PDB file of C-alpha atoms in Angstrom:
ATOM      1  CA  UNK E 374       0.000   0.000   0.000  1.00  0.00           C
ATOM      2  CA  UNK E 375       0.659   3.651  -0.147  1.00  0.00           C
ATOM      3  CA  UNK E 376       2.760   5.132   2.096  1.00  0.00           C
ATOM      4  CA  UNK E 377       4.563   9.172   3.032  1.00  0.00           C
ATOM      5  CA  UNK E 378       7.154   9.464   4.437  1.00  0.00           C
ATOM      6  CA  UNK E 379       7.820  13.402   5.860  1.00  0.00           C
ATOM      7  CA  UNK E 380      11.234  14.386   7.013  1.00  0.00           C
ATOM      8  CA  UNK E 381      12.619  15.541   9.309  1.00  0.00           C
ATOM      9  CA  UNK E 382       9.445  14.764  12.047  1.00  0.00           C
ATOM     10  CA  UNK E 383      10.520  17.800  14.172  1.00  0.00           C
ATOM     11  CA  UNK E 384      12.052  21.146  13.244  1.00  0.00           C
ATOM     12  CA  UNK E 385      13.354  24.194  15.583  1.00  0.00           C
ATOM     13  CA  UNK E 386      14.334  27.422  13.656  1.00  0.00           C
ATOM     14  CA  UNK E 387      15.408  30.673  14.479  1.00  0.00           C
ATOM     15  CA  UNK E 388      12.888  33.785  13.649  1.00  0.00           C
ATOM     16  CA  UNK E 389      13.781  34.663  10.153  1.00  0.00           C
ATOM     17  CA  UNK E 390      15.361  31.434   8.563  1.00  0.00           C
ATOM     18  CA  UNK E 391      14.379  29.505   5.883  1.00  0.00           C
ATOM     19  CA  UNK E 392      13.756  25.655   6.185  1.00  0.00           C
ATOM     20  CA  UNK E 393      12.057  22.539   3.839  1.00  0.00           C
ATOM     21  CA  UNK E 394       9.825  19.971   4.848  1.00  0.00           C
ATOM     22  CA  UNK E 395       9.786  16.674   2.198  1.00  0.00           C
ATOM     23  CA  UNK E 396       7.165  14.535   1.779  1.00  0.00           C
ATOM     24  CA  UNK E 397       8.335  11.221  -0.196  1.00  0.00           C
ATOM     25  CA  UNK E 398       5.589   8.646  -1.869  1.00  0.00           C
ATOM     26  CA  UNK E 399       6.188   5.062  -2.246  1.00  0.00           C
ATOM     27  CA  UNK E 400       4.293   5.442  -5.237  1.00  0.00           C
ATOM     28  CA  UNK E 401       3.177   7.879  -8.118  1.00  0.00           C
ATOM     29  CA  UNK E 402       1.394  10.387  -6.888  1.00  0.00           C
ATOM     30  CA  UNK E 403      -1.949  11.880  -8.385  1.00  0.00           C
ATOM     31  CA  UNK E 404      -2.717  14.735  -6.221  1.00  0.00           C
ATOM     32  CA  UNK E 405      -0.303  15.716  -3.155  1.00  0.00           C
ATOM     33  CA  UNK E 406      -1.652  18.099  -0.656  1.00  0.00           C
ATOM     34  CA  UNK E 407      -0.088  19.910   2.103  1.00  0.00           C
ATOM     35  CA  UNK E 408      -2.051  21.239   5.392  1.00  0.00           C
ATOM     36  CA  UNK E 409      -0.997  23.088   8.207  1.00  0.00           C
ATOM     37  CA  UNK E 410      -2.176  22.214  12.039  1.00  0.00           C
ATOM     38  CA  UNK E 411      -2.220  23.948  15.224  1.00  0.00           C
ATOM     39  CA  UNK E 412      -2.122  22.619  18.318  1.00  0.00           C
ATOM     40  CA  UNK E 413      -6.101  21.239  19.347  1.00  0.00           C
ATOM     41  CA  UNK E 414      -7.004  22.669  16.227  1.00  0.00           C
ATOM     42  CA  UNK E 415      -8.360  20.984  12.448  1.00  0.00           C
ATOM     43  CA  UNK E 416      -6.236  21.199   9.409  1.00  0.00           C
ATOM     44  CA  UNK E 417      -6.102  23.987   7.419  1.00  0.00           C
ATOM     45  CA  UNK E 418      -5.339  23.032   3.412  1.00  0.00           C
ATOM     46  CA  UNK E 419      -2.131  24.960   2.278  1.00  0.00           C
ATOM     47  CA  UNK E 420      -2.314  23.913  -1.559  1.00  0.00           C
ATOM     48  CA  UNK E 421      -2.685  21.138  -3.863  1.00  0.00           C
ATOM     49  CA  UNK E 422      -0.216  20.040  -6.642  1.00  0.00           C
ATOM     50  CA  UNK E 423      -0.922  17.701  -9.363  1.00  0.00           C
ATOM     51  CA  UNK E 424       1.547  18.062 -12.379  1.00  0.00           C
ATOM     52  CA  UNK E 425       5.141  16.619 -12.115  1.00  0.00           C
ATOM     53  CA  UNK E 426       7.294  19.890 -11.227  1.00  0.00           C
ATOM     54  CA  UNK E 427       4.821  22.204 -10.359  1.00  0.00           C
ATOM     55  CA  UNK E 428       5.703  25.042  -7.845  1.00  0.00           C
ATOM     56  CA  UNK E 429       2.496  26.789  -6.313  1.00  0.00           C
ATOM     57  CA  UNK E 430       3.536  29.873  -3.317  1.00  0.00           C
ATOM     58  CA  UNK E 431       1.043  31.141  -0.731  1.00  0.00           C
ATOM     59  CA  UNK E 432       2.692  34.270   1.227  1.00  0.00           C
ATOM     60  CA  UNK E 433       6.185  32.977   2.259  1.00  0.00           C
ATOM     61  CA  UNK E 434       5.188  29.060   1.729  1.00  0.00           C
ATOM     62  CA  UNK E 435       6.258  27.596  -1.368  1.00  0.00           C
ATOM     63  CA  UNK E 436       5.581  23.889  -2.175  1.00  0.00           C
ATOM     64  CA  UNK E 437       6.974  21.582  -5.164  1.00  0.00           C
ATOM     65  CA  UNK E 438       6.021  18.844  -6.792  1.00  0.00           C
ATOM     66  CA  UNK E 439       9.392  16.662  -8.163  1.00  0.00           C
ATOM     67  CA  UNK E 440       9.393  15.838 -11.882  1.00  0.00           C
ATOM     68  CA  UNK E 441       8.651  12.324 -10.781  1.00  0.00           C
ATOM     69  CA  UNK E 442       5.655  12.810  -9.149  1.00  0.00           C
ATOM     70  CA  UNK E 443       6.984  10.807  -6.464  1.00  0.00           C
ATOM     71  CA  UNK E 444       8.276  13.516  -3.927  1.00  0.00           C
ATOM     72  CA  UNK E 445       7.387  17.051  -2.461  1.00  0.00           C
ATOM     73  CA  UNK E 446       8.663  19.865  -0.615  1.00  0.00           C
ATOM     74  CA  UNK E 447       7.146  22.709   1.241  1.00  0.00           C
ATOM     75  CA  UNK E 448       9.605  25.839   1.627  1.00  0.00           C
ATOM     76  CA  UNK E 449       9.546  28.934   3.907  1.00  0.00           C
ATOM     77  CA  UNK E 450      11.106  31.865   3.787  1.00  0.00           C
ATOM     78  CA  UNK E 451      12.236  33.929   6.365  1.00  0.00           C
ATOM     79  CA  UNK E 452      10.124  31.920   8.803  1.00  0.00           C
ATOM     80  CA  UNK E 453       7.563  33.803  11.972  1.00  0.00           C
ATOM     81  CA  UNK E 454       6.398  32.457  14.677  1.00  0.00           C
ATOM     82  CA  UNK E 455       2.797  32.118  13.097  1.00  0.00           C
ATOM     83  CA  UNK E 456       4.823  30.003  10.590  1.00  0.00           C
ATOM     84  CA  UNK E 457       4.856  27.285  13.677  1.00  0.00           C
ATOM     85  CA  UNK E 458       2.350  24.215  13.499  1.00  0.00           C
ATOM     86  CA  UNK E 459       2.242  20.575  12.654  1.00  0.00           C
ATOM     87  CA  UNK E 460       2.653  19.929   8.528  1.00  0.00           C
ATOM     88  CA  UNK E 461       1.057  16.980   7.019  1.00  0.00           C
ATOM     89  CA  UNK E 462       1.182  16.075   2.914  1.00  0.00           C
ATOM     90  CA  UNK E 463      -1.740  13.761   1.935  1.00  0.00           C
ATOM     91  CA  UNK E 464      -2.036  12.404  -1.223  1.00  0.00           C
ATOM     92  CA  UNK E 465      -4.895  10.122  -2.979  1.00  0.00           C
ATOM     93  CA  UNK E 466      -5.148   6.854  -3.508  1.00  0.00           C
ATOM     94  CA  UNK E 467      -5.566   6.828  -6.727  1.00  0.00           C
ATOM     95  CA  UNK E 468      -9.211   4.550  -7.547  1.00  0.00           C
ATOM     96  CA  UNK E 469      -9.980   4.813  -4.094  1.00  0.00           C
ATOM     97  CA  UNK E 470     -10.658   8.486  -4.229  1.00  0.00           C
ATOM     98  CA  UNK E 471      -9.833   8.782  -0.649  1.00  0.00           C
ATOM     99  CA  UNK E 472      -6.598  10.589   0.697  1.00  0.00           C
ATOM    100  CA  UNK E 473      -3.829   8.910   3.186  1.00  0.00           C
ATOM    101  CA  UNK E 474      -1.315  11.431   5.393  1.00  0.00           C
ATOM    102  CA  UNK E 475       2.288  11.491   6.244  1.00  0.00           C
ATOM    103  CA  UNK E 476       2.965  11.279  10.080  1.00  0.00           C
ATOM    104  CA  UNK E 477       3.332  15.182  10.203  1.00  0.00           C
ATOM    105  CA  UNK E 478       6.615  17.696  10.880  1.00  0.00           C
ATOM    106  CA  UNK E 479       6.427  19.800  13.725  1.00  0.00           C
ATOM    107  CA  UNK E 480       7.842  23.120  13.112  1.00  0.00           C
ATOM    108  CA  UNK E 481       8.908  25.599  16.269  1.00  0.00           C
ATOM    109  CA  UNK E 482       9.940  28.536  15.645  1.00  0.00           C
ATOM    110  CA  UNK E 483      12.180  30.890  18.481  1.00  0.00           C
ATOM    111  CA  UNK E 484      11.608  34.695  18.437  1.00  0.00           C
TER     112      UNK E 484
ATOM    113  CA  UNK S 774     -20.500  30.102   6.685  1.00  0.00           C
ATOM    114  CA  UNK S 775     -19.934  27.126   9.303  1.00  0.00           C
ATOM    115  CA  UNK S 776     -17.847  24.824   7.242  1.00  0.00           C
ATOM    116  CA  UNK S 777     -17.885  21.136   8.833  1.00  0.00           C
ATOM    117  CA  UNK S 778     -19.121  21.548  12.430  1.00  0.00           C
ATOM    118  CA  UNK S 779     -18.347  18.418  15.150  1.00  0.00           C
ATOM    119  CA  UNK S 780     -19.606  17.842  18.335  1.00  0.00           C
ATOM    120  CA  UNK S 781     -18.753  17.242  21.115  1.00  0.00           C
ATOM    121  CA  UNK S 782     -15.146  19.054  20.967  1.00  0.00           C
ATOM    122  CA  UNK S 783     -14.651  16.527  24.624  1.00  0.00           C
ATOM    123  CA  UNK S 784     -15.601  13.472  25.264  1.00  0.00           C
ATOM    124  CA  UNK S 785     -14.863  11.340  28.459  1.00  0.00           C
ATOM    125  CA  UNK S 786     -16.024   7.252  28.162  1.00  0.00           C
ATOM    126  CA  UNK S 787     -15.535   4.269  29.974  1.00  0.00           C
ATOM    127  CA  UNK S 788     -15.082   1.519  28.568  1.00  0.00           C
ATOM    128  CA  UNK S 789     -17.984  -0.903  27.305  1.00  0.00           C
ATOM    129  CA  UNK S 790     -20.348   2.587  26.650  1.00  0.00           C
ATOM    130  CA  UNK S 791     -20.922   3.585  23.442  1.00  0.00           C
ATOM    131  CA  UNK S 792     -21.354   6.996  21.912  1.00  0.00           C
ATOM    132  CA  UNK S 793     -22.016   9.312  18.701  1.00  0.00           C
ATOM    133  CA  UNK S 794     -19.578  12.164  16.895  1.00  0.00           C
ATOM    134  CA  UNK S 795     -21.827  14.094  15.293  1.00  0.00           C
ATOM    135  CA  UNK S 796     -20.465  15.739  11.842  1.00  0.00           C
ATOM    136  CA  UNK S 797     -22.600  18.244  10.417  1.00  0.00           C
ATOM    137  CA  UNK S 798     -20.877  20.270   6.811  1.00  0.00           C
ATOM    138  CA  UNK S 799     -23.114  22.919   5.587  1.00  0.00           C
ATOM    139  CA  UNK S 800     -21.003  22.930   1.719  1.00  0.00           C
ATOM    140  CA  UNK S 801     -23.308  20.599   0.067  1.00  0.00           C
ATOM    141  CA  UNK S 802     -20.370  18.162  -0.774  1.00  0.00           C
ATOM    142  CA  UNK S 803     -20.902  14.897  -1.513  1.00  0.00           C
ATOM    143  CA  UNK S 804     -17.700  13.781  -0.338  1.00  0.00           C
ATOM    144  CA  UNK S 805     -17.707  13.096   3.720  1.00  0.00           C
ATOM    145  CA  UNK S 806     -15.191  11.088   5.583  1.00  0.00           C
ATOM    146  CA  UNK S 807     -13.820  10.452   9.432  1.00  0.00           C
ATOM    147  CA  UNK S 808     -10.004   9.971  10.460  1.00  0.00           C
ATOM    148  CA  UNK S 809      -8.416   9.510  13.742  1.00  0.00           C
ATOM    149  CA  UNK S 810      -5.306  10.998  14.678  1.00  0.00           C
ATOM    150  CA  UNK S 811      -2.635   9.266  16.807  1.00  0.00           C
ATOM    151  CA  UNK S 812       0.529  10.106  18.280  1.00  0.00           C
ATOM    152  CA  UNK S 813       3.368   8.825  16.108  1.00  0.00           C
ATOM    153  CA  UNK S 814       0.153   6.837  13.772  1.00  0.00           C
ATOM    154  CA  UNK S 815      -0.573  10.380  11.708  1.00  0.00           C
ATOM    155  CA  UNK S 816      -4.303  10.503  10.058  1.00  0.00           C
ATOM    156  CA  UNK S 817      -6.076   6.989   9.963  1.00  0.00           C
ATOM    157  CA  UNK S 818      -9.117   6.907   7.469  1.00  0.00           C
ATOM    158  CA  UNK S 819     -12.066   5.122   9.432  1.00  0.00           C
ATOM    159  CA  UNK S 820     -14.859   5.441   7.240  1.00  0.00           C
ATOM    160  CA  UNK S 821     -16.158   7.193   4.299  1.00  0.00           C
ATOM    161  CA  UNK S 822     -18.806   8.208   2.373  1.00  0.00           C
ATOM    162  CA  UNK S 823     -19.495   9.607  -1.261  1.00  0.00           C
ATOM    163  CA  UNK S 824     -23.314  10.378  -0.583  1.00  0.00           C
ATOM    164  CA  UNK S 825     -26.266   9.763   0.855  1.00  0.00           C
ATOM    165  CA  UNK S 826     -27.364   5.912   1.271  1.00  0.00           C
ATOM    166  CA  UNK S 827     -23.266   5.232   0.490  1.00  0.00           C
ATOM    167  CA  UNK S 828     -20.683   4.674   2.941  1.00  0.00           C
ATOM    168  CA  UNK S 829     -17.512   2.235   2.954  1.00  0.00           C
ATOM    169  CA  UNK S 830     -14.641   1.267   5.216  1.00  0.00           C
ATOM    170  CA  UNK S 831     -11.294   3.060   5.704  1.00  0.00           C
ATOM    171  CA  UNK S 832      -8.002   1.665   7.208  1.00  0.00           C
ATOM    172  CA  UNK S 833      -9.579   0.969  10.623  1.00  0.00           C
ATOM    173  CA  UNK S 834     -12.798   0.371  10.642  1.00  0.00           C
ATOM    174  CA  UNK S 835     -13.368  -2.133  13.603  1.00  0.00           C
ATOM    175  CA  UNK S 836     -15.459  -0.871  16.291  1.00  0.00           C
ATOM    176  CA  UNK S 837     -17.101   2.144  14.450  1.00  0.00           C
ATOM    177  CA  UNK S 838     -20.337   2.474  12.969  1.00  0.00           C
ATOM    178  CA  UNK S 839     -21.499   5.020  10.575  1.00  0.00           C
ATOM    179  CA  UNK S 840     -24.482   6.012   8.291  1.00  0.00           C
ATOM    180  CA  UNK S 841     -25.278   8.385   5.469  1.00  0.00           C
ATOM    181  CA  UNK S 842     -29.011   9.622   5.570  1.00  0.00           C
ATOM    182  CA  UNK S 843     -28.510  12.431   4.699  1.00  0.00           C
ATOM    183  CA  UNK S 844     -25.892  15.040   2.415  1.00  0.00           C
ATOM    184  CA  UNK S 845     -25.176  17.295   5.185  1.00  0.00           C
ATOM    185  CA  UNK S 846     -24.961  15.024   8.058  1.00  0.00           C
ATOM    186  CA  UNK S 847     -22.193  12.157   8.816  1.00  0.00           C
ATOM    187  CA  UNK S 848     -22.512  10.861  12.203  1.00  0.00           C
ATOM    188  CA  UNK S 849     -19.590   8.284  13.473  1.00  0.00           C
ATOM    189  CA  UNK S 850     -21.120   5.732  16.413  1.00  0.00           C
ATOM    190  CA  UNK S 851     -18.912   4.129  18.771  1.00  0.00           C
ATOM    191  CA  UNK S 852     -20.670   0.641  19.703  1.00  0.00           C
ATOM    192  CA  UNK S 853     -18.450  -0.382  22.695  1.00  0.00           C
ATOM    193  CA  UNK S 854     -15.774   1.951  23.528  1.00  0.00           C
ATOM    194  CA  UNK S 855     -12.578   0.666  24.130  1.00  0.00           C
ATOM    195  CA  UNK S 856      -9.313   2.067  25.763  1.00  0.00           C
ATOM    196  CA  UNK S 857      -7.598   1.624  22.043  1.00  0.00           C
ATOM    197  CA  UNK S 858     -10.215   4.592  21.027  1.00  0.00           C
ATOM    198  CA  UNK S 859      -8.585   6.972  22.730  1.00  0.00           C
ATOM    199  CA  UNK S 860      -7.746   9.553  20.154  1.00  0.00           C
ATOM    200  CA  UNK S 861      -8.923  13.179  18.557  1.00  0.00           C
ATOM    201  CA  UNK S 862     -11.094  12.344  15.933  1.00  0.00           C
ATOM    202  CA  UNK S 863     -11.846  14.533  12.272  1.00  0.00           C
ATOM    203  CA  UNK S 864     -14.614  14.823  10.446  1.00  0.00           C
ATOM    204  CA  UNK S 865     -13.658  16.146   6.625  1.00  0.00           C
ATOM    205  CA  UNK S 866     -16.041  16.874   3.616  1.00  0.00           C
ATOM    206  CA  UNK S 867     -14.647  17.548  -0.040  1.00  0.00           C
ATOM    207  CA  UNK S 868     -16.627  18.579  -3.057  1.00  0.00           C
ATOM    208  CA  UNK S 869     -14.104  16.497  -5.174  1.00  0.00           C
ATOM    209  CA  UNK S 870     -15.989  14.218  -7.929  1.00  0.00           C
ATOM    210  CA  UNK S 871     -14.889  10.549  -8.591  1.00  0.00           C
ATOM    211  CA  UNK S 872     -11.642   9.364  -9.726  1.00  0.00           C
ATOM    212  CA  UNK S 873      -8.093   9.852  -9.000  1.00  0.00           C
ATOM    213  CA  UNK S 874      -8.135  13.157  -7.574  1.00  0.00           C
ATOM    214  CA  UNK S 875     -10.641  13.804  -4.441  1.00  0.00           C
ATOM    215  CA  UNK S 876      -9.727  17.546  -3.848  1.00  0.00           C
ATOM    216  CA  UNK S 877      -9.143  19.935  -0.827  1.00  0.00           C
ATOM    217  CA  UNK S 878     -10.525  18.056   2.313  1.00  0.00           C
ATOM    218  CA  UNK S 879     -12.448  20.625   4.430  1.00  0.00           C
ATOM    219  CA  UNK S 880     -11.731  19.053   8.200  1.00  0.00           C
ATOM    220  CA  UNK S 881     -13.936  19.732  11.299  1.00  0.00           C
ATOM    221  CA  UNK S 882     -12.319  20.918  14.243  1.00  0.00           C
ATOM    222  CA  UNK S 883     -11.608  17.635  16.252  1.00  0.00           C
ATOM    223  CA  UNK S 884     -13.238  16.045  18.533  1.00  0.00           C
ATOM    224  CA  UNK S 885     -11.059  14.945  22.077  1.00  0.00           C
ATOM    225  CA  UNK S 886     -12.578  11.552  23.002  1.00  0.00           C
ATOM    226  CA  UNK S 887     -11.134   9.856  26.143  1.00  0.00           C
ATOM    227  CA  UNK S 888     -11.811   5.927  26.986  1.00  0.00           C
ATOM    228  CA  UNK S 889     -11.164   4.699  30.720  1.00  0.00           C
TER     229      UNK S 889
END
């Protein structure tokens, strides 16, 4: 079966730096997805990439899909505190139509 | 515009008592499904639906109990709560049609739920 892998599971940053998250499929991906989490709180979707090497940005968080289709990464620049949460990619399943999750990064961020 | 409402946000059980998560989504999508979430397990699909009358089995289904009756409402039914159910549960709708792609899951807020 499908499975993500997301690396590294935790991250502490400085205010201001940049970091990457990857997400890495056992399989071809169809649709890879990337949502942010707060503590106690739902998931809130980030973006959606479908095409082998697309590159989609919200505000400072970029996200890439490999050429592959096989691997993603979510960037962010110049990181805030509001940048700090719990990532998770989820991708389909391809005939299934439902969508399976990585384990999750958790990103702190020091003022 | 509510989005996908569950209740309660807390839950305390013991075990052998059973229970309902309500899952209300107010979108009109078609598209409803619940996860638990785990510590060190990530998101685990429990059960599914792509509309009313239809609903199928995730990853872990054992123990849970859902129905379809209608488009808006999803409601997950514990039948007798064990320890192992311990967990924050999701609720998530999506407007996404058939195929490979399902589309941007809208998630509920969580609900705590506690077995002793």
């Amino acid at each position: 079966s499908q499975e993500l892998e997301q690396s590294p599971q935790s991250l502490i940053v400085q205010e201001g730096k940049n970091l990457t998250i990857n997400c890495t499929s056992s399989k071809t991906l169809y649709g890879l997805y990337w949502y942010k989490q707060k503590y106690g709180e739902g998931l809130i979707f980030l973006m959606m990439l479908q095409k082998g090497g697309e590159e989609k940005s919200h505000e400072k968080i970029t996200a890439k899909l490999d050429e592959k289709k096989q691997q993603s990464s979510l960037h962010i620049t110049a990181s805030q505190p509001s940048h700090a949460g719990i990532y998770l990619c989820g991708a389909d399943k391809g005939s299934q139509g439902n969508l399976i999750f990585g384990k999750g990064t958790k990103l702190s961020v020091k003022p | 515009n509510a989005g996908v409402t569950q209740t309660p946000k807390f839950q305390v059980l013991k075990t052998g008592q059973s229970m309902t998560l309500q899952c209300a989504q107010d979108m009109n999508h078609e598209y409803m499904s619940w996860y638990r979430q785990d510590p060190g397990m990530g998101l685990r699909l429990i059960h599914y639906s792509v509309g009313a009358g239809i609903t199928d089995q995730g990853e872990v289904p054992n123990g849970y109990n859902v129905s379809r009756s209608t488009t808006e409402d999803f409601p997950l039914r514990l039948l007798s709560a064990a320890p192992s159910q311990t967990s924050v549960y999701f609720c998530a709708s999506s407007t996404g049609t058939s195929g490979l792609v399902r589309g941007e899951l809208f998630f509920g807020e969580g609900s705590r739920l506690t077995v002793l």
